[in-house]
Coordinates of N, CA and C in Angstrom, one line a residue:
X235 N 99.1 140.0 113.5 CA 99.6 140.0 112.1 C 99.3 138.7 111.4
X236 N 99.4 138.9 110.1 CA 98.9 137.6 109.1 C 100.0 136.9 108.7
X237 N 100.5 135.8 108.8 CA 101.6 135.1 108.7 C 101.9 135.0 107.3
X238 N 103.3 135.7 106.6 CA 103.3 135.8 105.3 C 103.8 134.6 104.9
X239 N 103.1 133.6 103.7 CA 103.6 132.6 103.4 C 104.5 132.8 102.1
X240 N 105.8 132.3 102.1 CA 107.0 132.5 101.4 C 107.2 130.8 100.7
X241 N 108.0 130.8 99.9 CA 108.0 129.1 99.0 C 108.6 128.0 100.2
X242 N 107.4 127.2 100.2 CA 107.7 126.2 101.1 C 108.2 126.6 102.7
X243 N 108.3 127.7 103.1 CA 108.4 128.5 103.8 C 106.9 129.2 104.4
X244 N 107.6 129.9 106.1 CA 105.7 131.0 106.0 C 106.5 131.6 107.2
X245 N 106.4 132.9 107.7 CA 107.0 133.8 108.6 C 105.7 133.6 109.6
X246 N 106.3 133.5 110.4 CA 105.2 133.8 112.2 C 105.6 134.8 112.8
X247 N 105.0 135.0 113.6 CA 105.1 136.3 114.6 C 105.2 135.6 116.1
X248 N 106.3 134.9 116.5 CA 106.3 134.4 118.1 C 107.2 135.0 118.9
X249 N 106.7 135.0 119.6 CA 107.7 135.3 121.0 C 108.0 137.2 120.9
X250 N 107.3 138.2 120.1 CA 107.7 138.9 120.0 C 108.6 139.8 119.0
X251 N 108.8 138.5 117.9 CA 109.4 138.5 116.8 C 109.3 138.0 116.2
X252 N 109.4 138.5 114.5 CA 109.4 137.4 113.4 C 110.5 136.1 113.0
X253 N 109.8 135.2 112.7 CA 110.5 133.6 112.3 C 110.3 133.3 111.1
X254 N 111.1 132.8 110.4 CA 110.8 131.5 109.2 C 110.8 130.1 109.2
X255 N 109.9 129.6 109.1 CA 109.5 128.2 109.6 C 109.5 127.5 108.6
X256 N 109.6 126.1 108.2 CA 109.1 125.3 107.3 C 108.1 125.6 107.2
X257 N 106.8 125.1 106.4 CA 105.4 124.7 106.1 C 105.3 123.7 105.5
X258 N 105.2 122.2 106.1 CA 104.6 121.2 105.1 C 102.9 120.6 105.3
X259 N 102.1 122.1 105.7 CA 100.6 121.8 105.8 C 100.1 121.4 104.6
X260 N 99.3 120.4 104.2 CA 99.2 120.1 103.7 C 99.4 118.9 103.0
X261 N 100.4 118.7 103.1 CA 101.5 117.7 102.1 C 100.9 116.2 102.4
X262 N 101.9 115.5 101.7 CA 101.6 114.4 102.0 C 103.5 113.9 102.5
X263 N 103.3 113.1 103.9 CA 104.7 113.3 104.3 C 104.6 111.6 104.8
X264 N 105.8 110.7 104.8 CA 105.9 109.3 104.9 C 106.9 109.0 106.4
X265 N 106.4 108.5 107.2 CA 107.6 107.3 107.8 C 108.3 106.8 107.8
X266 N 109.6 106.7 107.7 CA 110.9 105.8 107.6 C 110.6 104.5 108.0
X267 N 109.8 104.5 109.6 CA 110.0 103.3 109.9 C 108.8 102.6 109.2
X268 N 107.9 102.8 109.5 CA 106.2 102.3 108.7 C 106.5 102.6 107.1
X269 N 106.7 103.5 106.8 CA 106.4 104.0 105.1 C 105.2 104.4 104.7
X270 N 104.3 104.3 105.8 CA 102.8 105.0 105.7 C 103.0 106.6 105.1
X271 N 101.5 107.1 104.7 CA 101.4 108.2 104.2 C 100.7 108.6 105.1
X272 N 100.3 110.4 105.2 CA 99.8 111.0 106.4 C 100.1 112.1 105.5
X273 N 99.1 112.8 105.9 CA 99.0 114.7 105.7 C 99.0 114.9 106.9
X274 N 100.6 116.2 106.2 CA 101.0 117.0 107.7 C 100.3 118.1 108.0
X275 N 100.0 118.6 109.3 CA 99.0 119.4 109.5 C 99.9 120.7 110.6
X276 N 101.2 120.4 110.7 CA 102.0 121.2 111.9 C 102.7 122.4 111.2
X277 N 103.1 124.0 111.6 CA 104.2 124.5 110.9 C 105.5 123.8 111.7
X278 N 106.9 124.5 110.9 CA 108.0 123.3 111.5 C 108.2 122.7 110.9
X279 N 109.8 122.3 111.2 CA 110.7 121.7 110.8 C 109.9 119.7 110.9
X280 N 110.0 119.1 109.9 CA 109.3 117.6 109.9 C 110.4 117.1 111.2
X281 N 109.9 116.2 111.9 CA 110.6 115.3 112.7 C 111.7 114.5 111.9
X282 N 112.5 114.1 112.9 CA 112.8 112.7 112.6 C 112.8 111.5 111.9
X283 N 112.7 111.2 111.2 CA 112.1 110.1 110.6 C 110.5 110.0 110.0
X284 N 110.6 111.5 109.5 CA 109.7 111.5 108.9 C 109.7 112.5 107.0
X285 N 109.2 112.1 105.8 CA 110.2 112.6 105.1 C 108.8 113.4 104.1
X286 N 110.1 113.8 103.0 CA 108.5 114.4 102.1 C 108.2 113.4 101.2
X287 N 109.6 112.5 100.4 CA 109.8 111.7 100.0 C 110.3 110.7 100.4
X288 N 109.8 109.2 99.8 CA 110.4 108.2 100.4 C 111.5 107.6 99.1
X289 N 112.5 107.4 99.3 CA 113.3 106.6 98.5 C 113.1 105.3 97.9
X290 N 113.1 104.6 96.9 CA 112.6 103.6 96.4 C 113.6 102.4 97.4
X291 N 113.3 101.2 97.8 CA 114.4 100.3 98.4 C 114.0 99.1 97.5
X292 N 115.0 98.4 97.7 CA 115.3 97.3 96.4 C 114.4 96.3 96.9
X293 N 113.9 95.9 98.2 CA 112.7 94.7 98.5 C 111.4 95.2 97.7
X294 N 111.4 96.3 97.9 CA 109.9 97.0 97.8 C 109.7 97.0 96.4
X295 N 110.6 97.2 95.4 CA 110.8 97.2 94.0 C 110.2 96.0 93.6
X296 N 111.3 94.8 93.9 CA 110.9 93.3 93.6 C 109.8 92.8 94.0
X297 N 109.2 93.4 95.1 CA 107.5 93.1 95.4 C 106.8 93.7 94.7
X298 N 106.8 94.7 94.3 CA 106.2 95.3 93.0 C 106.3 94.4 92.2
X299 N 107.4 94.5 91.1 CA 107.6 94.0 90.1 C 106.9 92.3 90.0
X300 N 107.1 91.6 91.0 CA 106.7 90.5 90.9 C 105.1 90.3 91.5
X301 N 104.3 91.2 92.1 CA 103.3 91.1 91.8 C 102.5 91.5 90.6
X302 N 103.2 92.7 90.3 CA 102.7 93.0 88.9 C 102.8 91.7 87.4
X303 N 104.1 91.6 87.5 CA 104.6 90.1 86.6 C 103.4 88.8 87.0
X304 N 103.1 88.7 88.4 CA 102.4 87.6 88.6 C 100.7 88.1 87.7
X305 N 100.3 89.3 88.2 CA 99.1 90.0 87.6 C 99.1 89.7 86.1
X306 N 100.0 90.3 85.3 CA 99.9 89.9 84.0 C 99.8 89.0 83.7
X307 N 100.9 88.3 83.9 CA 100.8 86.5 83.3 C 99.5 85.8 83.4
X308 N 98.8 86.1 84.5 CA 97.6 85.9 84.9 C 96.6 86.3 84.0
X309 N 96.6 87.1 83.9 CA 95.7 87.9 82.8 C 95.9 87.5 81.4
X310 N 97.5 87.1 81.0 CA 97.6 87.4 79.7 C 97.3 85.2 79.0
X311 N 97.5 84.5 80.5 CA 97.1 83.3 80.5 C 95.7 82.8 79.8
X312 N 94.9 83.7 80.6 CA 93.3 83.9 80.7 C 92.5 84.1 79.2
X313 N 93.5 85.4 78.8 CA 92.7 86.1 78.0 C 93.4 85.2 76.3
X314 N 95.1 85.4 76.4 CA 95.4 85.4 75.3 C 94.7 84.3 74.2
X315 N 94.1 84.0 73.2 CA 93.8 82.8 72.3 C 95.1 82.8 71.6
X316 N 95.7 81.8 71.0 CA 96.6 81.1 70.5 C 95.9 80.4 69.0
X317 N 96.3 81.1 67.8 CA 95.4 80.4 66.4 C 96.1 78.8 66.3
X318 N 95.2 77.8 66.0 CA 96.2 76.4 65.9 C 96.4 76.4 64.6
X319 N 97.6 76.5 64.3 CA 98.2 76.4 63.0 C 97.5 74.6 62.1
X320 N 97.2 75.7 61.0 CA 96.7 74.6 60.0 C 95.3 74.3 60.3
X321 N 94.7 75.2 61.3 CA 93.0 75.7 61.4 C 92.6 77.3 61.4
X322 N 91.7 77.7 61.7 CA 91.3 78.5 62.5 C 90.4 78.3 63.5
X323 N 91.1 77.7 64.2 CA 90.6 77.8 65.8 C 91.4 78.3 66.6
X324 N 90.8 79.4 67.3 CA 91.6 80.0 68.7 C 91.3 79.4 70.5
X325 N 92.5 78.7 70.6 CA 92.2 78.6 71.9 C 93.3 79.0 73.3
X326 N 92.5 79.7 74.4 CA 93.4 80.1 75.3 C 94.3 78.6 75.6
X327 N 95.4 78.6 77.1 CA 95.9 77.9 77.7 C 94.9 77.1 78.4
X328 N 94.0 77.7 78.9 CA 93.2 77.2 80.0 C 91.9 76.5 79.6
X329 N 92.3 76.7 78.0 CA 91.3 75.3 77.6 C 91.6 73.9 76.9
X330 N 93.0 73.9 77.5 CA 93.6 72.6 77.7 C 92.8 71.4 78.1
X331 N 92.1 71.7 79.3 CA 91.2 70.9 80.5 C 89.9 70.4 79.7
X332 N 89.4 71.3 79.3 CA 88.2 71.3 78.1 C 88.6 70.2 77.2
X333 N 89.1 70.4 76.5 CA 89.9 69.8 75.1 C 90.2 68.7 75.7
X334 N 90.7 68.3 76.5 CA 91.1 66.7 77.2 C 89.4 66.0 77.6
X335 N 88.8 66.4 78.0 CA 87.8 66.0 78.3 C 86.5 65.6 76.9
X336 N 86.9 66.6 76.1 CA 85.9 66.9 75.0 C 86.9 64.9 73.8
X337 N 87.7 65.2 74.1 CA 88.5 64.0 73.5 C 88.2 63.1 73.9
X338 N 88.1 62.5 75.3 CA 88.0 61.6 75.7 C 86.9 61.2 76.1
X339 N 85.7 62.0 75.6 CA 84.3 61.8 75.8 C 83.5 61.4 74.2
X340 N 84.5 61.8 73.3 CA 84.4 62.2 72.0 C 82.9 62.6 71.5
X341 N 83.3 63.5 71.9 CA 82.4 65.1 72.0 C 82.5 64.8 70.3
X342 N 81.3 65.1 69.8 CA 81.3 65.2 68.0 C 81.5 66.9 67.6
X343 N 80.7 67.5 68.2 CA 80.8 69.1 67.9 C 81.2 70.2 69.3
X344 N 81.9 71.1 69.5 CA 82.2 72.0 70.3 C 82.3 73.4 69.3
X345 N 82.8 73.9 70.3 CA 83.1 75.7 69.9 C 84.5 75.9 70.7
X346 N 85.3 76.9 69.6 CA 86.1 77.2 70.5 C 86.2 78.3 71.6
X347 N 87.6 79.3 71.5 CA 87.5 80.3 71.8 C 86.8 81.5 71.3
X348 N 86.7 81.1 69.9 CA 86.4 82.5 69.7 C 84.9 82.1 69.6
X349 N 84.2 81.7 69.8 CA 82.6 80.4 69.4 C 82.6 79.7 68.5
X350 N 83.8 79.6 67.5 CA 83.4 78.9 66.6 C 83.2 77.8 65.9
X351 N 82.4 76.9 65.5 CA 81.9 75.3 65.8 C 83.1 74.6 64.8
X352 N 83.5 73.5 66.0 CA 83.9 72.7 65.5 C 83.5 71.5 65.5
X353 N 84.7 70.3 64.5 CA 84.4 69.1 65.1 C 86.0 68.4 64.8
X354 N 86.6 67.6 65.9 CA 87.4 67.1 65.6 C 88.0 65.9 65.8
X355 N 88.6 65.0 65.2 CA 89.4 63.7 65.5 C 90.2 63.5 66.8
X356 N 90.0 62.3 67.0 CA 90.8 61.9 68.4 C 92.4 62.5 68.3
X357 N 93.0 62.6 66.7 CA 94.4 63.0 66.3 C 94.5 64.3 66.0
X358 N 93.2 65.1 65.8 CA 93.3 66.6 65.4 C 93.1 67.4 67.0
X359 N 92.2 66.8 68.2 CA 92.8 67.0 69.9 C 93.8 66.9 70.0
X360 N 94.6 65.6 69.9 CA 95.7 65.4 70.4 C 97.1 66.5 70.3
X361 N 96.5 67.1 68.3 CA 97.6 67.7 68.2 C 97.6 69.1 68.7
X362 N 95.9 69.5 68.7 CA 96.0 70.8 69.9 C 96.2 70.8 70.9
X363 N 96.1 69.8 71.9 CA 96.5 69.7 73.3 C 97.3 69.6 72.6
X364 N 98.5 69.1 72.4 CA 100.0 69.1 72.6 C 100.6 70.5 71.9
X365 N 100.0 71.2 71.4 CA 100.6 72.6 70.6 C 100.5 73.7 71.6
X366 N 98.7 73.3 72.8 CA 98.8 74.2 74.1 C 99.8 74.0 75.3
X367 N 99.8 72.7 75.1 CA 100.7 72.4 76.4 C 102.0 72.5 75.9
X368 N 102.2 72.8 74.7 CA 104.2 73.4 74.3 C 103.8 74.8 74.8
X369 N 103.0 75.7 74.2 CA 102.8 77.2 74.7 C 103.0 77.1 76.1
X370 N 102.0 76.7 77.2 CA 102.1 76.7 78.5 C 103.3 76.7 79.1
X371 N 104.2 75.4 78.6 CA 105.1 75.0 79.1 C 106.1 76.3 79.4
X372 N 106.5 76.7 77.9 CA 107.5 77.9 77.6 C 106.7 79.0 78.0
X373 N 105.7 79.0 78.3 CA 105.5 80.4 78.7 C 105.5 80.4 80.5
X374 N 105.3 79.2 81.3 CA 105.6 79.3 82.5 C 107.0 79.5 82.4
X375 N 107.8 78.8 81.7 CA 110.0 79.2 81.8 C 109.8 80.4 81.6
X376 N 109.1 80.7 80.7 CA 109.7 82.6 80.6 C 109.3 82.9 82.1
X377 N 108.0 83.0 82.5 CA 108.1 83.4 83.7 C 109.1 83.3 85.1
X378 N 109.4 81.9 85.3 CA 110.1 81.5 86.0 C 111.6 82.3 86.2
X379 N 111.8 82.2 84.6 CA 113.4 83.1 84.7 C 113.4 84.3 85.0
X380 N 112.2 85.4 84.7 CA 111.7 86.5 85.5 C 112.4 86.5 86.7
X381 N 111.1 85.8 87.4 CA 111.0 85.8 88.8 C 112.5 85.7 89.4
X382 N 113.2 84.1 88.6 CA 114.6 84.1 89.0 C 115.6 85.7 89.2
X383 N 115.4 86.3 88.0 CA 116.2 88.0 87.7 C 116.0 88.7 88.8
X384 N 114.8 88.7 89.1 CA 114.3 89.5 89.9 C 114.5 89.0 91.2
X385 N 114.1 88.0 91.9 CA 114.7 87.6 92.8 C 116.0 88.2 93.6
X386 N 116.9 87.2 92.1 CA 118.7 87.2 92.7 C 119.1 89.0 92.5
X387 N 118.3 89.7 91.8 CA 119.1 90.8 91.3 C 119.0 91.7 93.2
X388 N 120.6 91.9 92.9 CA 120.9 93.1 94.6 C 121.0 94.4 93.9
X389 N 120.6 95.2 92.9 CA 121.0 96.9 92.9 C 119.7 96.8 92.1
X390 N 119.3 98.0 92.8 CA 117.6 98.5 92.1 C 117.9 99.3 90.7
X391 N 119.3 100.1 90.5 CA 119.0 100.7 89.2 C 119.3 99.5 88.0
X392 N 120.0 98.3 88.0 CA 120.0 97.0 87.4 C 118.9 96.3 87.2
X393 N 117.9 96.2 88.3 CA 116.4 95.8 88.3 C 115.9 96.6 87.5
X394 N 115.5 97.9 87.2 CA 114.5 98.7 87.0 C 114.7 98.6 85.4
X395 N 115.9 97.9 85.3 CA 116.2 97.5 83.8 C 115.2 96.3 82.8
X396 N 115.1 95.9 83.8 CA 113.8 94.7 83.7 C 112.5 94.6 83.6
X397 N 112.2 96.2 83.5 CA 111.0 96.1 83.9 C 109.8 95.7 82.7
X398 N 110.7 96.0 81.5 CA 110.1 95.6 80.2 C 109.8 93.8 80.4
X399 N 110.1 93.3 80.7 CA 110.1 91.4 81.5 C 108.7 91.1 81.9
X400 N 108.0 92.7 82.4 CA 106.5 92.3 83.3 C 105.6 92.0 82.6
X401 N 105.6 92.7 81.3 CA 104.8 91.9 80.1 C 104.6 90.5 79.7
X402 N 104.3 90.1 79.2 CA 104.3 88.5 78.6 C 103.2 89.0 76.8
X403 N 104.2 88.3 76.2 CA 103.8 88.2 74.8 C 104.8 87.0 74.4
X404 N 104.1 86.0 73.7 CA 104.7 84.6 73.3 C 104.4 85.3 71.8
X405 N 105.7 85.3 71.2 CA 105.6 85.0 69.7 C 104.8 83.8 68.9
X406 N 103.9 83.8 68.5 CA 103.2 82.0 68.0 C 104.3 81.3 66.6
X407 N 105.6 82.3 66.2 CA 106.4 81.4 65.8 C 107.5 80.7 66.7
X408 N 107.2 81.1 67.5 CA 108.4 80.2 68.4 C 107.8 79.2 68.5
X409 N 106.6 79.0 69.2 CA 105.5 78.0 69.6 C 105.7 76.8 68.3
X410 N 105.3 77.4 67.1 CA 105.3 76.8 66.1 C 107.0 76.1 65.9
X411 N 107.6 76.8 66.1 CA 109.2 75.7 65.8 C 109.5 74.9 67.0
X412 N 108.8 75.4 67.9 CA 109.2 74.4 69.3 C 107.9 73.1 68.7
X413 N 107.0 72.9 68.1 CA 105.9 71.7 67.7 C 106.5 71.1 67.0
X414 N 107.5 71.8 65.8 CA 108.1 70.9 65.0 C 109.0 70.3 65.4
X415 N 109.7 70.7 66.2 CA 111.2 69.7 66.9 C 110.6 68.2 67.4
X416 N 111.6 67.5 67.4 CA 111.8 66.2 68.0 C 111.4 66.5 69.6
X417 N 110.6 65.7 70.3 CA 110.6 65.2 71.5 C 111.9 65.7 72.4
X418 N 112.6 65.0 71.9 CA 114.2 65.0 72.4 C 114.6 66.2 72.2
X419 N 114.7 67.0 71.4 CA 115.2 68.6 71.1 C 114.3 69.2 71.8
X420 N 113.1 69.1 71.7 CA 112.4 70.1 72.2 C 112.6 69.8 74.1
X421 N 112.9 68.6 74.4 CA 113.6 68.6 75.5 C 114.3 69.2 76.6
X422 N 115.3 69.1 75.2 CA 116.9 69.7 75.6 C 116.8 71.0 75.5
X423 N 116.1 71.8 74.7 CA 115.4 73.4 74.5 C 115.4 73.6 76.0
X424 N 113.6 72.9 77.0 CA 113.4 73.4 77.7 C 113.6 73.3 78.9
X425 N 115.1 72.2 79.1 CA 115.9 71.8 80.1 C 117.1 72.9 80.2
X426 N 117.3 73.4 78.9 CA 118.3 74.3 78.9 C 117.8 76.1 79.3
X427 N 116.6 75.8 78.8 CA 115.7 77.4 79.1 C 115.3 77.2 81.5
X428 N 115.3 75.7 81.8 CA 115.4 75.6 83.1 C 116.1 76.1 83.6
X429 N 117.9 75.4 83.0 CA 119.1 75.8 83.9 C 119.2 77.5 83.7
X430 N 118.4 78.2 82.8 CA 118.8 79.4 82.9 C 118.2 80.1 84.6
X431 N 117.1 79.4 85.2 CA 116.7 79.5 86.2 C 117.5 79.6 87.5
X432 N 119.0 78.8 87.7 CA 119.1 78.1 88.4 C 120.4 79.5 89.3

């Protein structure tokens, strides 16, 4: 006889008589203990500790989440240009190192980010290094506090609330009012954006 297959189900013919069995041929079935994937190939009821789905657990979340978070920032470090107010020159984070060097070499002509030639004063560097390294700064705390949430947070459906966090976008007006503050304010800003860490 031909074994009639029924939903998620399939009848055999054993022992003399007909059965209804599970069928998860095919599937794709997980481990409790490993959490590996495997295609099931048996009729029958799954074992033990073995499932069709796995349940999300709250470690596994926050390893997600924070490798992803780590991935962006990474990328968004890399790629984003930043316009310097009161030019048009775009430059990423990571041409901080450049710009310090191009100063203190006094480099007459460069390019920026986007190629486009410049030339600038020992006090027109200084004031873009210091406009990048405010961006940097605040944009590592945002991250930081992230990582903090995610971290401390114990219930996954509270976390999964955060997930909008994995992005990174710096508004360039914030940037811009954190350049204009005092030394001292912009201090106490980013001592207070620390303790949010803690």
């Amino acid at each position: 006889y031909m074994p009639l297959k029924l939903i998620e189900n399939i009848c055999i013919f054993s022992n003399g008589k007909w059965q209804v069995e599970e069928d998860h041929r095919g599937e794709t079935v997980y481990s409790l203990d490993t959490r590996e994937a495997q295609t099931w190939s048996k009729i029958g009821k799954l074992p033990r500790g073995i499932v069709t789905k796995l349940t999300e657990r709250l470690e596994d979340v926050k390893t997600l989440y924070l490798q992803t978070m780590k991935t962006n920032f990474d990328v968004y470090l890399k790629s984003n240009k930043m316009q310097i107010p009161s030019t048009e020159l775009y430059f990423s984070y990571e041409s901080v190192e450049r710009l310090k060097n191009e100063r203190d070499l006094a480099i007459q002509m460069s390019r920026d980010d986007n190629n486009k030639i410049y030339s600038l004063t020992r006090q027109e560097y200084d004031a873009i290094i210091n406009y990048m390294v405010i961006y940097g700064q605040y944009l590592y705390l945002q991250k930081w506090i992230v990582e903090s949430i995610i971290k401390k947070c114990n219930d996954i459906e509270i976390l999964k609330t955060h997930k909008d966090k994995l992005d990174f976008k710096v508004n360039p007006k914030q940037i811009n009012n954190l350049v204009k503050m005092t030394p001292e304010k912009r201090q106490e800003y980013f001592t207070q954006m620390a303790n949010n860490i803690k």
